[in-house]
Amino acid sequence: MDNYGIRYTDISGHIKSLKATNNYLASSISKNRDEISELRHFIDDCVLYKKLKIYSINEAKAPDKEMYYQEHDTQLNAFHDAEFALKNRNIDLSQINSSSIKILQKRLLQAEQEIRELEDQQRQNEREINELQNYQKEINTYLGRNHEDI
């Protein structure tokens, strides 16, 4: 009671509650990781689109389009892949600019911080579960009982 604020008879229920909380946290972490991965890909597509758009513009202006493409095929292919991915998400390409990318990057950092906090809470719960299980085992040994007798 002094160490954990609960009675000996409530330890099992508290352990089960902590395990249920950890299961919920694990589910939330998994879901958030998937969303972060999707957001990271989206940001990468936006950055590539913005950064490489000049190659597409210059290709249209080039007197020899074939020669220009041969010189810049990697950049042009990356641009068109990013453009295709963004169009598939129904993104208005005219809205992609530095400030919107910075907003997305800030949101990504916040989401990553939230995951770290959830993982910290999960680790803290695991430590508390282990401590309570050890505490319960010590009391059971001291009382000469096993868990089923209580």
mmCIF file of N, CA, C and O in Angstrom, residues 73-126:
data_model
loop_
_atom_site.group_PDB
_atom_site.id
_atom_site.type_symbol
_atom_site.label_atom_id
_atom_site.label_comp_id
_atom_site.label_asym_id
_atom_site.label_seq_id
_atom_site.Cartn_x
_atom_site.Cartn_y
_atom_site.Cartn_z
ATOM 1 N N ASP A 73 17.253 12.696 -67.288
ATOM 2 C CA ASP A 73 16.212 11.669 -67.184
ATOM 3 C C ASP A 73 15.898 11.285 -65.739
ATOM 4 O O ASP A 73 14.747 11.082 -65.371
ATOM 5 N N THR A 74 16.899 11.217 -64.892
ATOM 6 C CA THR A 74 16.665 10.839 -63.492
ATOM 7 C C THR A 74 15.778 11.868 -62.792
ATOM 8 O O THR A 74 14.803 11.502 -62.119
ATOM 9 N N GLN A 75 16.103 13.134 -62.961
ATOM 10 C CA GLN A 75 15.316 14.192 -62.318
ATOM 11 C C GLN A 75 13.895 14.243 -62.896
ATOM 12 O O GLN A 75 12.926 14.400 -62.145
ATOM 13 N N LEU A 76 13.779 14.100 -64.189
ATOM 14 C CA LEU A 76 12.456 14.148 -64.815
ATOM 15 C C LEU A 76 11.596 12.954 -64.394
ATOM 16 O O LEU A 76 10.401 13.111 -64.126
ATOM 17 N N ASN A 77 12.202 11.781 -64.332
ATOM 18 C CA ASN A 77 11.446 10.604 -63.886
ATOM 19 C C ASN A 77 10.998 10.755 -62.435
ATOM 20 O O ASN A 77 9.861 10.417 -62.090
ATOM 21 N N ALA A 78 11.882 11.267 -61.586
ATOM 22 C CA ALA A 78 11.516 11.485 -60.181
ATOM 23 C C ALA A 78 10.399 12.516 -60.078
ATOM 24 O O ALA A 78 9.459 12.355 -59.290
ATOM 25 N N PHE A 79 10.484 13.568 -60.866
ATOM 26 C CA PHE A 79 9.441 14.594 -60.866
ATOM 27 C C PHE A 79 8.095 13.999 -61.273
ATOM 28 O O PHE A 79 7.085 14.217 -60.606
ATOM 29 N N HIS A 80 8.090 13.243 -62.369
ATOM 30 C CA HIS A 80 6.829 12.685 -62.854
ATOM 31 C C HIS A 80 6.260 11.637 -61.892
ATOM 32 O O HIS A 80 5.038 11.548 -61.731
ATOM 33 N N ASP A 81 7.123 10.894 -61.227
ATOM 34 C CA ASP A 81 6.649 9.944 -60.210
ATOM 35 C C ASP A 81 5.993 10.685 -59.049
ATOM 36 O O ASP A 81 4.925 10.295 -58.568
ATOM 37 N N ALA A 82 6.633 11.755 -58.593
ATOM 38 C CA ALA A 82 6.069 12.544 -57.493
ATOM 39 C C ALA A 82 4.765 13.203 -57.917
ATOM 40 O O ALA A 82 3.780 13.206 -57.164
ATOM 41 N N GLU A 83 4.738 13.737 -59.116
ATOM 42 C CA GLU A 83 3.529 14.372 -59.640
ATOM 43 C C GLU A 83 2.386 13.361 -59.716
ATOM 44 O O GLU A 83 1.257 13.645 -59.312
ATOM 45 N N PHE A 84 2.680 12.171 -60.207
ATOM 46 C CA PHE A 84 1.674 11.116 -60.311
ATOM 47 C C PHE A 84 1.133 10.734 -58.929
ATOM 48 O O PHE A 84 -0.081 10.613 -58.733
ATOM 49 N N ALA A 85 2.046 10.574 -57.957
ATOM 50 C CA ALA A 85 1.625 10.206 -56.598
ATOM 51 C C ALA A 85 0.733 11.285 -55.987
ATOM 52 O O ALA A 85 -0.267 10.981 -55.335
ATOM 53 N N LEU A 86 1.087 12.541 -56.210
ATOM 54 C CA LEU A 86 0.283 13.633 -55.652
ATOM 55 C C LEU A 86 -1.080 13.731 -56.335
ATOM 56 O O LEU A 86 -2.097 13.969 -55.679
ATOM 57 N N LYS A 87 -1.098 13.560 -57.645
ATOM 58 C CA LYS A 87 -2.379 13.589 -58.356
ATOM 59 C C LYS A 87 -3.279 12.447 -57.915
ATOM 60 O O LYS A 87 -4.499 12.611 -57.827
ATOM 61 N N ASN A 88 -2.700 11.288 -57.614
ATOM 62 C CA ASN A 88 -3.499 10.156 -57.119
ATOM 63 C C ASN A 88 -4.106 10.448 -55.756
ATOM 64 O O ASN A 88 -5.108 9.839 -55.388
ATOM 65 N N ARG A 89 -3.507 11.351 -55.012
ATOM 66 C CA ARG A 89 -4.051 11.761 -53.710
ATOM 67 C C ARG A 89 -5.009 12.938 -53.862
ATOM 68 O O ARG A 89 -5.458 13.498 -52.863
ATOM 69 N N ASN A 90 -5.268 13.340 -55.088
ATOM 70 C CA ASN A 90 -6.147 14.476 -55.377
ATOM 71 C C ASN A 90 -5.639 15.770 -54.747
ATOM 72 O O ASN A 90 -6.407 16.557 -54.186
ATOM 73 N N ILE A 91 -4.345 15.983 -54.841
ATOM 74 C CA ILE A 91 -3.715 17.179 -54.293
ATOM 75 C C ILE A 91 -3.679 18.256 -55.363
ATOM 76 O O ILE A 91 -3.335 18.004 -56.517
ATOM 77 N N ASP A 92 -4.033 19.460 -54.964
ATOM 78 C CA ASP A 92 -3.932 20.614 -55.853
ATOM 79 C C ASP A 92 -2.451 20.986 -55.928
ATOM 80 O O ASP A 92 -1.881 21.515 -54.975
ATOM 81 N N LEU A 93 -1.832 20.714 -57.054
ATOM 82 C CA LEU A 93 -0.393 20.920 -57.206
ATOM 83 C C LEU A 93 0.014 22.386 -57.083
ATOM 84 O O LEU A 93 1.148 22.681 -56.711
ATOM 85 N N SER A 94 -0.897 23.277 -57.340
ATOM 86 C CA SER A 94 -0.570 24.700 -57.214
ATOM 87 C C SER A 94 -0.403 25.122 -55.749
ATOM 88 O O SER A 94 0.159 26.181 -55.464
ATOM 89 N N GLN A 95 -0.875 24.301 -54.819
ATOM 90 C CA GLN A 95 -0.781 24.619 -53.393
ATOM 91 C C GLN A 95 0.521 24.129 -52.752
ATOM 92 O O GLN A 95 0.753 24.372 -51.569
ATOM 93 N N ILE A 96 1.329 23.439 -53.515
ATOM 94 C CA ILE A 96 2.582 22.919 -52.963
ATOM 95 C C ILE A 96 3.628 24.019 -53.018
ATOM 96 O O ILE A 96 4.066 24.439 -54.085
ATOM 97 N N ASN A 97 3.991 24.490 -51.827
ATOM 98 C CA ASN A 97 5.014 25.531 -51.712
ATOM 99 C C ASN A 97 5.804 25.292 -50.428
ATOM 100 O O ASN A 97 5.490 24.386 -49.653
ATOM 101 N N SER A 98 6.794 26.099 -50.211
ATOM 102 C CA SER A 98 7.675 25.906 -49.052
ATOM 103 C C SER A 98 6.929 25.979 -47.730
ATOM 104 O O SER A 98 7.180 25.184 -46.823
ATOM 105 N N SER A 99 5.999 26.916 -47.614
ATOM 106 C CA SER A 99 5.296 27.058 -46.334
ATOM 107 C C SER A 99 4.387 25.862 -46.053
ATOM 108 O O SER A 99 4.305 25.406 -44.909
ATOM 109 N N SER A 100 3.720 25.341 -47.079
ATOM 110 C CA SER A 100 2.863 24.170 -46.842
ATOM 111 C C SER A 100 3.696 22.937 -46.506
ATOM 112 O O SER A 100 3.294 22.118 -45.674
ATOM 113 N N ILE A 101 4.871 22.821 -47.112
ATOM 114 C CA ILE A 101 5.764 21.700 -46.794
ATOM 115 C C ILE A 101 6.277 21.824 -45.369
ATOM 116 O O ILE A 101 6.339 20.835 -44.632
ATOM 117 N N LYS A 102 6.605 23.048 -44.944
ATOM 118 C CA LYS A 102 7.076 23.263 -43.571
ATOM 119 C C LYS A 102 5.992 22.920 -42.562
ATOM 120 O O LYS A 102 6.270 22.360 -41.501
ATOM 121 N N ILE A 103 4.757 23.231 -42.868
ATOM 122 C CA ILE A 103 3.640 22.884 -41.984
ATOM 123 C C ILE A 103 3.530 21.365 -41.860
ATOM 124 O O ILE A 103 3.351 20.831 -40.762
ATOM 125 N N LEU A 104 3.651 20.679 -42.981
ATOM 126 C CA LEU A 104 3.590 19.210 -42.959
ATOM 127 C C LEU A 104 4.763 18.621 -42.171
ATOM 128 O O LEU A 104 4.587 17.668 -41.399
ATOM 129 N N GLN A 105 5.931 19.188 -42.348
ATOM 130 C CA GLN A 105 7.100 18.696 -41.617
ATOM 131 C C GLN A 105 6.955 18.933 -40.118
ATOM 132 O O GLN A 105 7.335 18.092 -39.306
ATOM 133 N N LYS A 106 6.353 20.062 -39.750
ATOM 134 C CA LYS A 106 6.111 20.345 -38.330
ATOM 135 C C LYS A 106 5.120 19.334 -37.755
ATOM 136 O O LYS A 106 5.307 18.827 -36.651
ATOM 137 N N ARG A 107 4.089 19.026 -38.517
ATOM 138 C CA ARG A 107 3.107 18.024 -38.068
ATOM 139 C C ARG A 107 3.758 16.651 -37.926
ATOM 140 O O ARG A 107 3.462 15.910 -36.997
ATOM 141 N N LEU A 108 4.670 16.329 -38.827
ATOM 142 C CA LEU A 108 5.386 15.061 -38.746
ATOM 143 C C LEU A 108 6.219 14.992 -37.468
ATOM 144 O O LEU A 108 6.205 13.972 -36.767
ATOM 145 N N LEU A 109 6.916 16.071 -37.145
ATOM 146 C CA LEU A 109 7.704 16.097 -35.912
ATOM 147 C C LEU A 109 6.819 15.939 -34.676
ATOM 148 O O LEU A 109 7.182 15.246 -33.727
ATOM 149 N N GLN A 110 5.652 16.580 -34.697
ATOM 150 C CA GLN A 110 4.725 16.456 -33.570
ATOM 151 C C GLN A 110 4.233 15.013 -33.430
ATOM 152 O O GLN A 110 4.148 14.480 -32.322
ATOM 153 N N ALA A 111 3.914 14.386 -34.549
ATOM 154 C CA ALA A 111 3.434 13.005 -34.519
ATOM 155 C C ALA A 111 4.519 12.059 -34.014
ATOM 156 O O ALA A 111 4.239 11.133 -33.239
ATOM 157 N N GLU A 112 5.755 12.295 -34.426
ATOM 158 C CA GLU A 112 6.858 11.466 -33.944
ATOM 159 C C GLU A 112 7.064 11.651 -32.449
ATOM 160 O O GLU A 112 7.345 10.696 -31.726
ATOM 161 N N GLN A 113 6.903 12.886 -31.964
ATOM 162 C CA GLN A 113 7.016 13.155 -30.529
ATOM 163 C C GLN A 113 5.904 12.450 -29.762
ATOM 164 O O GLN A 113 6.137 11.892 -28.693
ATOM 165 N N GLU A 114 4.697 12.465 -30.304
ATOM 166 C CA GLU A 114 3.579 11.778 -29.661
ATOM 167 C C GLU A 114 3.854 10.284 -29.549
ATOM 168 O O GLU A 114 3.553 9.668 -28.522
ATOM 169 N N ILE A 115 4.436 9.699 -30.586
ATOM 170 C CA ILE A 115 4.768 8.269 -30.532
ATOM 171 C C ILE A 115 5.806 8.010 -29.455
ATOM 172 O O ILE A 115 5.706 7.040 -28.704
ATOM 173 N N ARG A 116 6.817 8.864 -29.371
ATOM 174 C CA ARG A 116 7.834 8.679 -28.329
ATOM 175 C C ARG A 116 7.206 8.742 -26.935
ATOM 176 O O ARG A 116 7.557 7.962 -26.050
ATOM 177 N N GLU A 117 6.260 9.663 -26.745
ATOM 178 C CA GLU A 117 5.582 9.770 -25.451
ATOM 179 C C GLU A 117 4.752 8.525 -25.154
ATOM 180 O O GLU A 117 4.744 8.032 -24.021
ATOM 181 N N LEU A 118 4.072 7.999 -26.162
ATOM 182 C CA LEU A 118 3.302 6.767 -25.974
ATOM 183 C C LEU A 118 4.221 5.599 -25.651
ATOM 184 O O LEU A 118 3.909 4.776 -24.778
ATOM 185 N N GLU A 119 5.353 5.533 -26.323
ATOM 186 C CA GLU A 119 6.314 4.453 -26.046
ATOM 187 C C GLU A 119 6.902 4.581 -24.649
ATOM 188 O O GLU A 119 7.096 3.577 -23.961
ATOM 189 N N ASP A 120 7.167 5.816 -24.216
ATOM 190 C CA ASP A 120 7.653 6.035 -22.851
ATOM 191 C C ASP A 120 6.622 5.570 -21.827
ATOM 192 O O ASP A 120 6.968 4.919 -20.834
ATOM 193 N N GLN A 121 5.357 5.905 -22.068
ATOM 194 C CA GLN A 121 4.292 5.474 -21.168
ATOM 195 C C GLN A 121 4.196 3.957 -21.144
ATOM 196 O O GLN A 121 4.025 3.348 -20.085
ATOM 197 N N GLN A 122 4.328 3.339 -22.304
ATOM 198 C CA GLN A 122 4.265 1.880 -22.400
ATOM 199 C C GLN A 122 5.422 1.245 -21.606
ATOM 200 O O GLN A 122 5.210 0.277 -20.868
ATOM 201 N N ARG A 123 6.628 1.787 -21.741
ATOM 202 C CA ARG A 123 7.778 1.260 -20.991
ATOM 203 C C ARG A 123 7.580 1.450 -19.485
ATOM 204 O O ARG A 123 7.894 0.552 -18.699
ATOM 205 N N GLN A 124 7.049 2.604 -19.098
ATOM 206 C CA GLN A 124 6.796 2.855 -17.679
ATOM 207 C C GLN A 124 5.774 1.847 -17.137
ATOM 208 O O GLN A 124 5.942 1.314 -16.039
ATOM 209 N N ASN A 125 4.742 1.579 -17.901
ATOM 210 C CA ASN A 125 3.736 0.593 -17.483
ATOM 211 C C ASN A 125 4.364 -0.794 -17.351
ATOM 212 O O ASN A 125 4.055 -1.527 -16.412
ATOM 213 N N GLU A 126 5.237 -1.154 -18.282
ATOM 214 C CA GLU A 126 5.911 -2.458 -18.211
ATOM 215 C C GLU A 126 6.763 -2.557 -16.950
ATOM 216 O O GLU A 126 6.773 -3.592 -16.287
#
